[in-house]
CSV table of C-alpha atoms and ligand atoms in Angstrom, one decimal:
chain,number,residue,atom,x,y,z
A,1,MET,CA,-23.1,-4.6,-12.9
A,2,ILE,CA,-20.6,-2.5,-15.2
A,3,THR,CA,-23.3,-2.5,-17.9
A,4,GLN,CA,-25.7,-0.7,-15.5
A,5,LEU,CA,-23.2,1.3,-14.3
A,6,LEU,CA,-22.3,2.6,-17.7
A,7,SER,CA,-25.9,2.7,-18.8
A,8,THR,CA,-26.7,4.8,-15.8
A,9,ASN,CA,-23.3,7.0,-16.9
A,10,THR,CA,-22.4,6.9,-13.4
A,11,ILE,CA,-18.6,7.9,-14.6
A,12,ALA,CA,-20.3,11.2,-16.6
A,13,LYS,CA,-22.7,11.9,-13.4
A,14,GLN,CA,-19.4,11.8,-11.5
A,15,TYR,CA,-17.6,14.3,-13.7
A,16,ASP,CA,-20.4,16.5,-13.4
A,17,PHE,CA,-20.7,16.6,-9.7
A,18,PHE,CA,-16.8,17.0,-9.5
A,19,LYS,CA,-17.1,20.3,-11.8
A,20,THR,CA,-19.7,21.7,-9.7
A,21,GLY,CA,-17.1,22.6,-7.0
A,22,LYS,CA,-18.7,21.1,-3.9
A,23,THR,CA,-16.2,18.6,-3.3
A,24,LYS,CA,-13.3,21.6,-3.0
A,25,SER,CA,-14.5,22.9,0.1
A,26,THR,CA,-12.3,21.9,3.3
A,27,ALA,CA,-15.3,21.5,5.2
A,28,PHE,CA,-17.3,19.0,3.1
A,29,ARG,CA,-14.5,16.5,3.1
A,30,ILE,CA,-14.5,16.6,6.4
A,31,THR,CA,-17.7,16.2,6.7
A,32,GLN,CA,-17.6,12.8,3.9
A,33,LEU,CA,-14.7,11.3,6.3
A,34,LYS,CA,-16.7,11.4,9.5
A,35,THR,CA,-20.0,10.1,7.4
A,36,LEU,CA,-17.2,7.0,6.1
A,37,ARG,CA,-16.1,6.9,10.0
A,38,GLN,CA,-19.4,6.4,11.2
A,39,ALA,CA,-20.3,3.8,8.3
A,40,ILE,CA,-17.2,1.5,9.1
A,41,ILE,CA,-17.9,1.3,12.8
A,42,GLU,CA,-21.9,1.3,12.0
A,43,HIS,CA,-20.8,-2.1,9.7
A,44,GLU,CA,-18.2,-3.5,11.7
A,45,PRO,CA,-20.0,-6.5,12.7
A,46,ASN,CA,-21.1,-7.2,8.8
A,47,ILE,CA,-17.4,-6.5,7.9
A,48,PHE,CA,-16.3,-9.2,10.3
A,49,GLU,CA,-18.7,-11.7,9.2
A,50,ALA,CA,-17.7,-11.1,5.9
A,51,LEU,CA,-13.5,-11.3,6.5
A,52,LYS,CA,-14.6,-14.6,8.3
A,53,ALA,CA,-16.2,-16.1,5.3
A,54,ASP,CA,-13.7,-14.6,2.8
A,55,LEU,CA,-10.6,-15.3,4.9
A,56,GLY,CA,-11.2,-17.3,7.9
A,57,LYS,CA,-10.0,-14.0,9.0
A,58,PRO,CA,-10.0,-13.8,13.2
A,59,VAL,CA,-11.8,-10.9,14.7
A,60,LEU,CA,-8.6,-9.5,16.1
A,61,GLU,CA,-6.9,-9.8,12.7
A,62,ALA,CA,-10.0,-8.1,11.3
A,63,TYR,CA,-10.2,-5.3,13.7
A,64,SER,CA,-6.5,-4.5,14.0
A,65,SER,CA,-5.7,-4.3,10.0
A,66,GLU,CA,-9.2,-3.4,8.5
A,67,VAL,CA,-11.4,-1.5,10.6
A,68,LEU,CA,-8.8,0.2,13.7
A,69,ILE,CA,-6.3,1.2,10.5
A,70,VAL,CA,-9.0,2.6,8.7
A,71,THR,CA,-10.6,4.7,11.5
A,72,LYS,CA,-6.9,5.9,12.6
A,73,GLU,CA,-6.3,7.2,9.2
A,74,ILE,CA,-9.3,8.7,9.4
A,75,ASP,CA,-8.9,10.6,12.2
A,76,TYR,CA,-5.1,11.1,11.2
A,77,THR,CA,-6.4,13.0,8.5
A,78,ILE,CA,-9.2,14.9,9.4
A,79,LYS,CA,-6.6,16.5,12.2
A,80,HIS,CA,-4.4,17.3,9.8
A,81,LEU,CA,-6.9,18.3,6.8
A,82,ASN,CA,-6.8,22.1,7.2
A,83,VAL,CA,-3.0,22.1,6.8
A,84,TRP,CA,-2.4,20.3,4.1
A,85,ASN,CA,-5.5,21.9,2.1
A,86,LYS,CA,-4.0,25.2,2.6
A,87,PRO,CA,-1.8,27.3,0.0
A,88,LYS,CA,2.0,26.9,0.6
A,89,GLN,CA,4.0,30.1,0.4
A,90,ALA,CA,7.2,29.6,-2.1
A,91,GLY,CA,10.3,31.6,-2.5
A,92,THR,CA,10.3,33.5,-5.6
A,93,SER,CA,14.1,35.0,-7.1
A,94,TRP,CA,14.7,39.1,-6.9
A,95,GLN,CA,14.7,38.9,-11.1
A,96,MET,CA,10.9,38.4,-10.9
A,97,PHE,CA,10.4,41.5,-7.9
A,98,PRO,CA,7.9,42.4,-7.2
A,99,SER,CA,6.0,39.0,-6.8
A,100,SER,CA,5.1,36.7,-5.1
A,101,ALA,CA,4.5,32.7,-5.4
A,102,LYS,CA,2.4,30.3,-3.7
A,103,ILE,CA,1.7,26.2,-4.2
A,104,TYR,CA,-2.0,25.4,-4.5
A,105,PRO,CA,-3.0,21.8,-3.9
A,106,GLU,CA,-6.4,20.9,-6.3
A,107,PRO,CA,-8.3,17.9,-6.7
A,108,LEU,CA,-7.5,15.7,-9.7
A,109,GLY,CA,-11.3,14.8,-10.5
A,110,VAL,CA,-12.8,11.2,-10.6
A,111,VAL,CA,-10.2,8.5,-9.5
A,112,LEU,CA,-10.6,4.4,-9.9
A,113,ILE,CA,-9.6,2.4,-7.1
A,114,ILE,CA,-8.9,-1.0,-7.5
A,115,GLY,CA,-8.6,-3.0,-4.6
A,116,ALA,CA,-7.0,-6.6,-4.0
A,117,TRP,CA,-8.5,-9.6,-1.5
A,118,ASN,CA,-6.2,-9.8,1.2
A,119,TYR,CA,-6.8,-6.7,3.1
A,120,PRO,CA,-10.2,-6.2,1.5
A,121,VAL,CA,-11.3,-3.5,3.4
A,122,GLN,CA,-8.4,-1.2,4.0
A,123,LEU,CA,-6.9,-1.8,0.8
A,124,ASN,CA,-10.2,0.0,-0.8
A,125,ILE,CA,-11.3,2.6,2.2
A,126,LEU,CA,-7.5,3.8,2.7
A,127,PRO,CA,-7.1,4.8,-0.9
A,128,LEU,CA,-10.8,6.4,-0.3
A,129,VAL,CA,-9.8,8.3,2.5
A,130,GLY,CA,-6.8,9.9,0.8
A,131,ALA,CA,-9.2,10.3,-2.4
A,132,ILE,CA,-12.2,11.8,-0.2
A,133,ALA,CA,-9.5,14.1,1.5
A,134,ALA,CA,-7.9,15.6,-1.7
A,135,GLY,CA,-11.8,16.2,-2.7
A,136,ASN,CA,-12.0,13.8,-5.5
A,137,CYS,CA,-15.0,11.7,-6.5
A,138,ALA,CA,-14.2,8.2,-6.4
A,139,ILE,CA,-15.0,4.3,-8.2
A,140,ILE,CA,-13.9,1.9,-6.4
A,141,LYS,CA,-13.8,-2.0,-7.4
A,142,PRO,CA,-12.8,-4.4,-4.8
A,143,SER,CA,-11.6,-7.9,-5.7
A,144,GLU,CA,-13.7,-10.6,-7.0
A,145,MET,CA,-11.7,-13.0,-4.8
A,146,ALA,CA,-13.2,-11.5,-1.1
A,147,PRO,CA,-16.9,-11.5,-2.4
A,148,ASN,CA,-18.4,-11.1,0.9
A,149,THR,CA,-16.6,-8.2,1.8
A,150,SER,CA,-16.8,-6.7,-1.6
A,151,ARG,CA,-20.7,-6.9,-1.2
A,152,VAL,CA,-20.3,-5.4,2.5
A,153,ILE,CA,-18.3,-2.3,0.8
A,154,ALA,CA,-20.6,-2.1,-2.2
A,155,GLU,CA,-23.8,-2.1,0.7
A,156,LEU,CA,-21.7,0.7,2.9
A,157,ILE,CA,-20.8,3.3,0.7
A,158,GLU,CA,-24.2,2.7,-1.5
A,159,LYS,CA,-25.8,3.9,1.9
A,160,HIS,CA,-23.7,6.6,2.8
A,161,PHE,CA,-22.9,8.1,-0.2
A,162,ALA,CA,-24.6,9.7,-3.6
A,163,PRO,CA,-23.2,7.6,-6.4
A,164,GLU,CA,-22.3,10.9,-8.5
A,165,TYR,CA,-19.4,11.5,-5.3
A,166,ILE,CA,-18.6,7.9,-4.4
A,167,THR,CA,-19.6,4.0,-6.3
A,168,VAL,CA,-18.5,0.6,-6.0
A,169,VAL,CA,-18.6,-1.4,-8.8
A,170,GLU,CA,-18.5,-5.3,-7.9
A,171,GLY,CA,-17.3,-7.8,-10.7
A,172,GLY,CA,-14.5,-9.9,-12.0
A,173,VAL,CA,-11.5,-9.3,-14.6
A,174,GLU,CA,-14.3,-8.0,-17.4
A,175,THR,CA,-15.4,-5.6,-14.9
A,176,SER,CA,-11.9,-4.3,-14.4
A,177,GLN,CA,-10.9,-4.1,-18.0
A,178,GLN,CA,-14.1,-2.4,-19.0
A,179,LEU,CA,-13.4,0.2,-16.6
A,180,LEU,CA,-10.1,0.2,-17.8
A,181,LYS,CA,-11.4,1.2,-20.9
A,182,GLU,CA,-12.7,4.9,-19.2
A,183,LYS,CA,-10.6,7.8,-18.8
A,184,PHE,CA,-10.2,8.9,-15.2
A,185,ASN,CA,-7.9,11.3,-13.6
A,186,HIS,CA,-5.9,9.0,-11.7
A,187,ILE,CA,-6.0,4.8,-11.3
A,188,PHE,CA,-5.0,3.7,-7.8
A,189,PHE,CA,-4.1,0.3,-8.1
A,190,THR,CA,-3.3,-2.9,-5.5
A,191,GLY,CA,-2.3,-6.0,-6.7
A,192,GLY,CA,0.4,-8.0,-8.5
A,193,LYS,CA,3.2,-7.2,-10.9
A,194,ALA,CA,2.0,-9.0,-13.9
A,195,ILE,CA,-1.8,-6.8,-13.4
A,196,GLY,CA,-0.3,-3.8,-12.5
A,197,LYS,CA,1.6,-3.8,-15.8
A,198,ILE,CA,-2.0,-4.1,-17.5
A,199,VAL,CA,-3.1,-1.1,-15.2
A,200,MET,CA,-0.7,1.1,-16.5
A,201,GLU,CA,-0.9,0.2,-20.4
A,202,ALA,CA,-4.6,0.8,-20.1
A,203,ALA,CA,-3.9,4.1,-18.4
A,204,ALA,CA,-1.3,5.2,-20.9
A,205,LYS,CA,-3.7,5.2,-23.2
A,206,HIS,CA,-5.7,8.2,-21.5
A,207,LEU,CA,-2.1,9.9,-20.0
A,208,THR,CA,-3.6,8.8,-16.7
A,209,PRO,CA,-1.6,8.9,-13.9
A,210,VAL,CA,-1.2,5.7,-11.4
A,211,THR,CA,-0.1,4.3,-8.3
A,212,LEU,CA,0.8,0.5,-8.4
A,213,GLU,CA,1.4,-1.0,-4.7
A,214,LEU,CA,2.7,-3.9,-5.8
A,215,GLY,CA,4.5,-6.9,-4.0
A,216,GLY,CA,7.9,-8.6,-4.0
A,217,LYS,CA,9.8,-11.0,-1.8
A,218,SER,CA,10.5,-9.2,1.4
A,219,PRO,CA,13.4,-9.9,3.0
A,220,CYS,CA,13.8,-10.4,6.9
A,221,ILE,CA,17.7,-10.6,8.0
A,222,VAL,CA,18.4,-11.9,11.8
A,223,ASP,CA,21.8,-10.9,12.8
A,224,THR,CA,23.6,-12.0,16.4
A,225,ASP,CA,23.3,-8.9,18.4
A,226,ASN,CA,19.5,-9.3,19.0
A,227,ASP,CA,16.7,-10.6,21.5
A,228,LEU,CA,15.8,-13.8,19.8
A,229,GLU,CA,12.7,-14.1,21.9
A,230,THR,CA,11.6,-10.8,20.9
A,231,SER,CA,12.2,-11.2,17.4
A,232,ALA,CA,10.7,-14.5,17.5
A,233,ARG,CA,7.4,-13.4,18.1
A,234,ARG,CA,7.7,-10.5,15.8
A,235,ILE,CA,8.2,-12.6,13.0
A,236,ILE,CA,6.0,-15.3,13.7
A,237,TRP,CA,3.0,-12.6,14.3
A,238,GLY,CA,4.3,-10.9,10.6
A,239,LYS,CA,4.8,-13.9,8.7
A,240,PHE,CA,1.4,-15.8,10.1
A,241,PHE,CA,-1.2,-13.0,10.2
A,242,ASN,CA,-3.8,-13.4,7.8
A,243,ALA,CA,-2.0,-16.8,7.6
A,244,GLY,CA,1.1,-14.9,5.7
A,245,GLN,CA,-1.6,-13.2,2.8
A,246,SER,CA,0.1,-9.8,3.6
A,247,CYS,CA,2.0,-7.9,1.1
A,248,VAL,CA,4.5,-6.5,3.3
A,249,ALA,CA,5.1,-10.1,5.2
A,250,PRO,CA,8.6,-11.1,5.6
A,251,ASP,CA,8.7,-13.8,2.5
A,252,TYR,CA,11.8,-15.4,3.8
A,253,LEU,CA,14.2,-15.2,6.4
A,254,LEU,CA,18.3,-14.5,6.2
A,255,VAL,CA,19.9,-16.0,9.3
A,256,ASN,CA,23.6,-15.5,10.4
A,257,LYS,CA,24.9,-19.0,10.6
A,258,ARG,CA,25.8,-18.5,14.7
A,259,ILE,CA,22.3,-18.1,15.8
A,260,LYS,CA,20.7,-20.0,13.3
A,261,GLU,CA,19.6,-23.0,15.2
A,262,ASN,CA,18.7,-21.2,18.3
A,263,LEU,CA,16.6,-18.8,16.3
A,264,LEU,CA,14.7,-21.8,14.7
A,265,ASN,CA,14.3,-23.4,18.1
A,266,THR,CA,12.9,-20.1,19.3
A,267,LEU,CA,10.5,-19.5,16.4
A,268,GLU,CA,9.0,-23.1,16.7
A,269,ASN,CA,8.3,-22.4,20.4
A,270,CYS,CA,6.4,-19.5,19.4
A,271,LEU,CA,4.4,-21.0,17.0
A,272,LYS,CA,3.3,-23.5,19.3
A,273,GLU,CA,2.7,-20.5,22.0
A,274,PHE,CA,0.2,-18.5,19.3
A,275,TYR,CA,-1.6,-21.4,17.7
A,276,GLY,CA,-0.9,-24.3,19.7
A,277,ASP,CA,0.0,-28.0,18.7
A,278,ARG,CA,-2.5,-28.2,16.0
A,279,PRO,CA,-2.9,-24.9,14.4
A,280,ALA,CA,-5.9,-26.5,12.4
A,281,SER,CA,-8.1,-25.8,15.3
A,282,SER,CA,-6.9,-22.5,16.4
A,283,PRO,CA,-9.6,-19.9,16.4
A,284,ASP,CA,-6.6,-17.2,15.4
A,285,TYR,CA,-5.3,-18.7,12.3
A,286,ALA,CA,-6.4,-17.6,9.0
A,287,ARG,CA,-7.1,-19.6,5.7
A,288,ILE,CA,-6.1,-19.3,2.1
A,289,ILE,CA,-7.9,-17.2,0.3
A,290,ASN,CA,-9.6,-20.1,-2.6
A,291,GLN,CA,-8.5,-23.1,-3.7
A,292,LYS,CA,-6.0,-21.9,-6.6
A,293,HIS,CA,-4.0,-20.0,-4.1
A,294,TYR,CA,-3.9,-23.2,-2.0
A,295,GLU,CA,-3.0,-25.7,-5.0
A,296,ARG,CA,-0.1,-22.9,-5.7
A,297,LEU,CA,1.1,-23.0,-2.3
A,298,VAL,CA,0.8,-26.5,-1.9
A,299,LYS,CA,3.3,-27.3,-4.5
A,300,LEU,CA,6.1,-24.9,-2.6
A,301,LEU,CA,5.7,-27.6,0.6
A,302,ASP,CA,9.2,-29.3,-0.3
A,303,GLY,CA,12.4,-29.5,0.8
A,304,ASP,CA,13.8,-29.4,4.8
A,305,ILE,CA,9.9,-29.0,6.6
A,306,ARG,CA,11.0,-28.1,10.2
A,307,ILE,CA,7.8,-27.2,11.1
A,308,GLY,CA,4.4,-27.8,9.4
A,309,GLY,CA,2.2,-30.8,8.6
A,310,GLU,CA,-1.2,-31.7,7.3
A,311,THR,CA,-2.7,-29.4,4.7
A,312,ASN,CA,-6.5,-29.6,4.2
A,313,PRO,CA,-7.6,-28.9,0.9
A,314,ASP,CA,-11.7,-28.8,2.0
A,315,GLU,CA,-10.7,-25.4,4.1
A,316,PHE,CA,-7.9,-24.2,2.0
A,317,TYR,CA,-5.8,-24.9,5.3
A,318,ILE,CA,-2.0,-24.5,5.2
A,319,PRO,CA,-0.4,-24.9,8.3
A,320,PRO,CA,2.2,-22.2,9.3
A,321,THR,CA,5.8,-24.0,7.6
A,322,ILE,CA,9.1,-23.1,8.1
A,323,ILE,CA,11.7,-24.6,5.7
A,324,ASP,CA,15.2,-24.6,6.5
A,325,ASN,CA,18.3,-25.0,4.4
A,326,VAL,CA,16.9,-23.1,1.2
A,327,SER,CA,18.8,-22.2,-1.9
A,328,TRP,CA,18.1,-19.3,-4.3
A,329,GLU,CA,17.2,-22.3,-6.9
A,330,ASP,CA,14.1,-23.5,-4.8
A,331,PRO,CA,10.7,-22.8,-6.4
A,332,VAL,CA,10.3,-21.1,-2.9
A,333,MET,CA,12.6,-18.4,-3.8
A,334,GLU,CA,11.0,-18.0,-7.4
A,335,GLU,CA,8.3,-15.8,-6.4
A,336,GLU,CA,6.6,-13.9,-3.8
A,337,ILE,CA,5.2,-16.9,-1.7
A,338,PHE,CA,1.7,-14.8,0.0
A,339,GLY,CA,0.8,-17.5,1.9
A,340,PRO,CA,1.7,-19.2,5.1
A,341,ILE,CA,5.5,-20.5,4.4
A,342,LEU,CA,8.9,-19.4,5.5
A,343,PRO,CA,12.1,-20.3,3.6
A,344,VAL,CA,15.0,-20.0,5.7
A,345,ILE,CA,18.7,-19.5,4.3
A,346,GLU,CA,22.2,-18.7,6.2
A,347,TYR,CA,24.7,-16.5,5.7
A,348,THR,CA,27.8,-16.0,7.6
A,349,ASP,CA,28.9,-12.2,6.8
A,350,ILE,CA,26.3,-9.4,6.9
A,351,SER,CA,28.1,-8.4,3.5
A,352,GLU,CA,26.8,-11.7,1.5
A,353,ALA,CA,23.3,-11.0,2.9
A,354,ILE,CA,23.3,-7.5,1.4
A,355,ALA,CA,24.5,-9.0,-2.0
A,356,LEU,CA,22.2,-11.5,-1.8
A,357,ILE,CA,19.4,-8.8,-1.7
A,358,ASN,CA,20.7,-6.8,-3.9
A,359,SER,CA,20.7,-9.5,-6.7
A,360,ARG,CA,17.3,-10.1,-6.5
A,361,GLU,CA,14.2,-7.2,-7.4
A,362,LYS,CA,14.2,-4.0,-5.2
A,363,PRO,CA,11.3,-5.6,-2.5
A,364,LEU,CA,8.5,-4.0,-1.1
A,365,ALA,CA,9.6,-4.2,3.0
A,366,LEU,CA,12.6,-5.2,4.4
A,367,TYR,CA,12.9,-6.2,8.1
A,368,LEU,CA,16.3,-6.4,9.9
A,369,PHE,CA,16.8,-7.5,13.4
A,370,SER,CA,19.8,-6.2,15.0
A,371,LYS,CA,20.9,-3.5,18.1
A,372,ASN,CA,24.3,-2.9,16.1
A,373,LYS,CA,24.2,0.3,14.9
A,374,ASN,CA,26.7,0.0,12.6
A,375,LEU,CA,25.0,-3.0,10.8
A,376,GLN,CA,21.4,-1.3,10.8
A,377,LYS,CA,23.4,1.9,8.8
A,378,ARG,CA,25.0,-0.5,6.4
A,379,VAL,CA,21.8,-2.6,5.7
A,380,LEU,CA,19.6,0.7,5.2
A,381,GLN,CA,22.6,2.4,3.0
A,382,GLU,CA,23.5,-0.5,1.1
A,383,THR,CA,19.7,-1.9,0.2
A,384,SER,CA,16.8,-0.2,-1.6
A,385,SER,CA,13.1,-1.1,-0.8
A,386,GLY,CA,9.7,-0.1,-0.7
A,387,GLY,CA,10.2,0.7,3.3
A,388,VAL,CA,11.9,-0.9,6.5
A,389,CYS,CA,11.0,-1.6,9.4
A,390,ILE,CA,14.2,-2.3,11.8
A,391,ASN,CA,13.4,-4.8,15.0
A,392,ASP,CA,10.2,-5.2,14.2
A,393,THR,CA,7.9,-6.4,10.9
A,394,MET,CA,5.0,-4.9,9.0
A,395,LYS,CA,4.6,-2.1,11.7
A,396,HIS,CA,5.8,0.9,9.5
A,397,PHE,CA,2.8,-0.1,7.6
A,398,PHE,CA,0.7,1.2,10.8
A,399,VAL,CA,2.2,4.4,10.6
A,400,SER,CA,0.0,7.2,8.9
A,401,SER,CA,3.1,9.7,8.8
A,402,LEU,CA,5.3,7.3,6.8
A,403,PRO,CA,4.5,7.2,3.3
A,404,PHE,CA,4.1,4.1,2.2
A,405,GLY,CA,4.8,2.1,-1.4
A,406,GLY,CA,7.5,-0.1,-3.1
A,407,VAL,CA,10.1,1.2,-5.6
A,408,SER,CA,10.8,-0.3,-8.9
A,409,GLU,CA,9.2,-3.7,-9.3
A,410,SER,CA,7.2,-3.4,-6.0
A,411,GLY,CA,5.5,-0.4,-6.8
A,412,ILE,CA,5.3,3.2,-8.2
A,413,GLY,CA,4.2,6.2,-5.6
A,414,SER,CA,3.0,6.1,-1.9
A,415,TYR,CA,0.1,6.7,-0.1
A,416,HIS,CA,-0.9,6.6,3.9
A,417,GLY,CA,-1.7,10.1,5.6
A,418,LYS,CA,-0.3,12.9,3.9
A,419,ALA,CA,1.1,11.0,0.9
A,420,SER,CA,-2.1,9.9,0.3
A,421,PHE,CA,-3.4,13.7,-0.1
A,422,ASP,CA,-0.4,14.2,-2.4
A,423,THR,CA,-1.6,11.0,-4.1
A,424,PHE,CA,-4.7,12.4,-5.2
A,425,SER,CA,-3.9,16.1,-5.7
A,426,HIS,CA,-2.3,18.3,-8.0
A,427,TYR,CA,0.2,20.9,-6.9
A,428,LYS,CA,-0.9,23.9,-9.2
A,429,SER,CA,2.0,26.4,-8.9
A,430,VAL,CA,1.2,30.1,-9.1
A,431,LEU,CA,3.3,33.0,-9.3
A,432,HIS,CA,1.5,36.6,-8.6
A,433,ARG,CA,3.3,39.4,-10.4
A,434,SER,CA,2.9,43.3,-9.8
A,435,PHE,CA,2.5,45.6,-12.4
A,436,LEU,CA,5.5,47.7,-11.4
A,437,PHE,CA,8.8,47.4,-12.7
A,438,ASP,CA,8.2,45.8,-16.3
A,439,LEU,CA,11.7,44.3,-17.4
A,440,LYS,CA,11.9,46.3,-21.1
A,441,LEU,CA,14.9,44.1,-21.9
A,442,LEU,CA,13.3,40.9,-22.4
A,443,TYR,CA,10.7,42.2,-25.3
A,444,ALA,CA,11.5,42.1,-28.9
A,445,PRO,CA,13.1,44.1,-30.4
A,446,TYR,CA,16.1,42.2,-29.1
A,447,GLU,CA,18.9,44.2,-31.0
A,448,GLY,CA,21.4,45.4,-28.5
A,449,LYS,CA,20.0,43.8,-24.9
A,450,LEU,CA,21.9,40.6,-24.8
A,451,PRO,CA,24.8,42.1,-23.0
A,452,TRP,CA,22.8,43.7,-20.7
A,453,LEU,CA,20.6,41.1,-20.0
A,454,ARG,CA,23.8,38.6,-19.3
A,455,ARG,CA,25.0,41.2,-16.9
A,456,LEU,CA,21.8,42.1,-15.0
A,457,LEU,CA,20.6,38.4,-15.1
A,458,GLY,CA,23.1,35.6,-15.6
B,501,NAD,P1,-4.2,-9.3,-8.8
B,501,NAD,O1,-3.1,-8.6,-9.2
B,501,NAD,O2,-4.2,-10.7,-9.3
B,501,NAD,O3,-5.6,-8.7,-8.9
B,501,NAD,C1,-6.3,-7.3,-8.0
B,501,NAD,C2,-7.2,-6.2,-8.8
B,501,NAD,O4,-6.8,-6.6,-10.4
B,501,NAD,C3,-8.3,-7.1,-9.0
B,501,NAD,O5,-9.3,-6.4,-7.9
B,501,NAD,C4,-8.7,-8.2,-9.7
B,501,NAD,O6,-10.1,-7.9,-10.0
B,501,NAD,C5,-7.8,-6.9,-10.9
B,501,NAD,N1,-7.5,-7.7,-12.1
B,501,NAD,C6,-7.1,-9.0,-12.1
B,501,NAD,N2,-7.5,-9.4,-13.5
B,501,NAD,C7,-7.0,-8.4,-14.4
B,501,NAD,C8,-7.0,-7.9,-15.6
B,501,NAD,N3,-6.3,-8.9,-16.6
B,501,NAD,N4,-7.0,-7.1,-16.0
B,501,NAD,C9,-7.5,-5.9,-15.3
B,501,NAD,N5,-8.0,-5.8,-13.7
B,501,NAD,C10,-7.8,-7.2,-13.4
B,501,NAD,O7,-3.8,-9.1,-7.3
B,501,NAD,P2,-4.5,-9.8,-6.2
B,501,NAD,O8,-3.9,-11.3,-6.2
B,501,NAD,O9,-5.7,-9.3,-5.8
B,501,NAD,O10,-3.2,-9.8,-4.4
B,501,NAD,C11,-1.8,-10.0,-4.6
B,501,NAD,C12,-1.0,-9.1,-4.9
B,501,NAD,O11,-1.1,-8.0,-4.2
B,501,NAD,C13,0.3,-10.3,-4.3
B,501,NAD,O12,1.4,-9.7,-5.3
B,501,NAD,C14,0.5,-8.6,-2.8
B,501,NAD,O13,2.1,-8.6,-2.7
B,501,NAD,C15,-0.2,-7.6,-3.5
B,501,NAD,N6,-0.4,-6.6,-2.7
B,501,NAD,C16,0.3,-5.3,-2.8
B,501,NAD,C17,-0.4,-4.3,-1.4
B,501,NAD,C18,0.6,-3.2,-1.4
B,501,NAD,O14,0.0,-2.5,-0.6
B,501,NAD,N7,1.4,-3.0,-2.0
B,501,NAD,C19,-1.2,-4.8,-0.8
B,501,NAD,C20,-1.8,-6.4,-0.7
B,501,NAD,C21,-1.9,-7.1,-1.6
């Protein structure tokens, strides 16, 4: 596919198309966003089918986290685009009198979007919404690990967009590697830390800016002052949605010792309520993406397993699992789990929980369940993470007005809503001077001018 792409010179054609200036008008961008919205709706049944085949994704999960999130983001973007795309007045100093200053957003050019497999529609299409809104051409490389969804995305884009404007390139690692040799004006990557480093290294050769949407171990603190039933439902939802294969899934629980037993009982009841006694036969529970990830996760099923059970290699099925009395040295605490296993660690004082979090890499998300305002304030002030959601899990991801991204090891840059527009725009600063008043003190010959310059401008 890549050879075909390069032989027909699509990247060069995208640069040529960009130079025509067609993508610059707000009206053009809004039309394209509407087309994209329509295309997603039209292909909804194929999207559901593909997600079922790739991940066993239940239709409700597919709708809410792959279709609805994208259509809502498009609506939000269309609503605000006129304002975002207008030049913004900036102040100038009296020393520049008379002058005016403005900041003009302008598109970057041709951008590359490399997606991950766990939400294979939204992780490609949400960045695309930002790229279109900001007036760019785009090449999308979906993950080869969700091949059915990759195909649907390719068909959908091919049907509705000219390749010199938006194109999908399907393929595996070699395809990514070949694409990364090319010069783009921005690379937007979603995936793991190891590949993120490869992407950044390749981008550095062309001085291409990158957005890296990575992962990490996102802690979930549960303290005493709390509505346990609601907390349990929200934790189980966030952890076992898409069988735990979410970058913002709570990775592990940090629970106050005083409520641990109560919480664990409530979590167990909640799991049964959600998926019944045999989650394997529940239509509402997804599967692991492939054998490699299945085997990686099975190795972590060790220790004081509180709830869990039989796995099934034929279906890549791993049941919702809770492991109690986990220590930081256990294998399950080494890397991001990215699957349906929830380790539980207890603490006696919130300072201990904060210190534990701060001894690890900065996570993508942090969750805190507590009504205590002082405790909320302490956790917010004393920890660093890509984002925080208090008294729920993952929901901050769905709010278009909140920039989404990691910090330090969990990512570089952010997107969603205005943040996507900013990511794919260059903000050009323009100072407009008048011909009135020309301060000759600035011009050579300089002799004798310095004291006057100090007095006037210093
Ligand atoms: P991955 O890093 O293995 O792959 C992502 C993409 O990189 C794929 O398209 C793949 O083809 C490409 N790729 C793989 N090897 C490559 C190489 N050697 N050179 C160039 N490209 C290569 O990630 P994944 O397994 O698809 O996703 C899992 C990770 O992604 C987790 O860490 C998860 O937390 C993270 N993630 C983050 C977000 C977010 O929004 N921050 C969302 C979803 C997933």
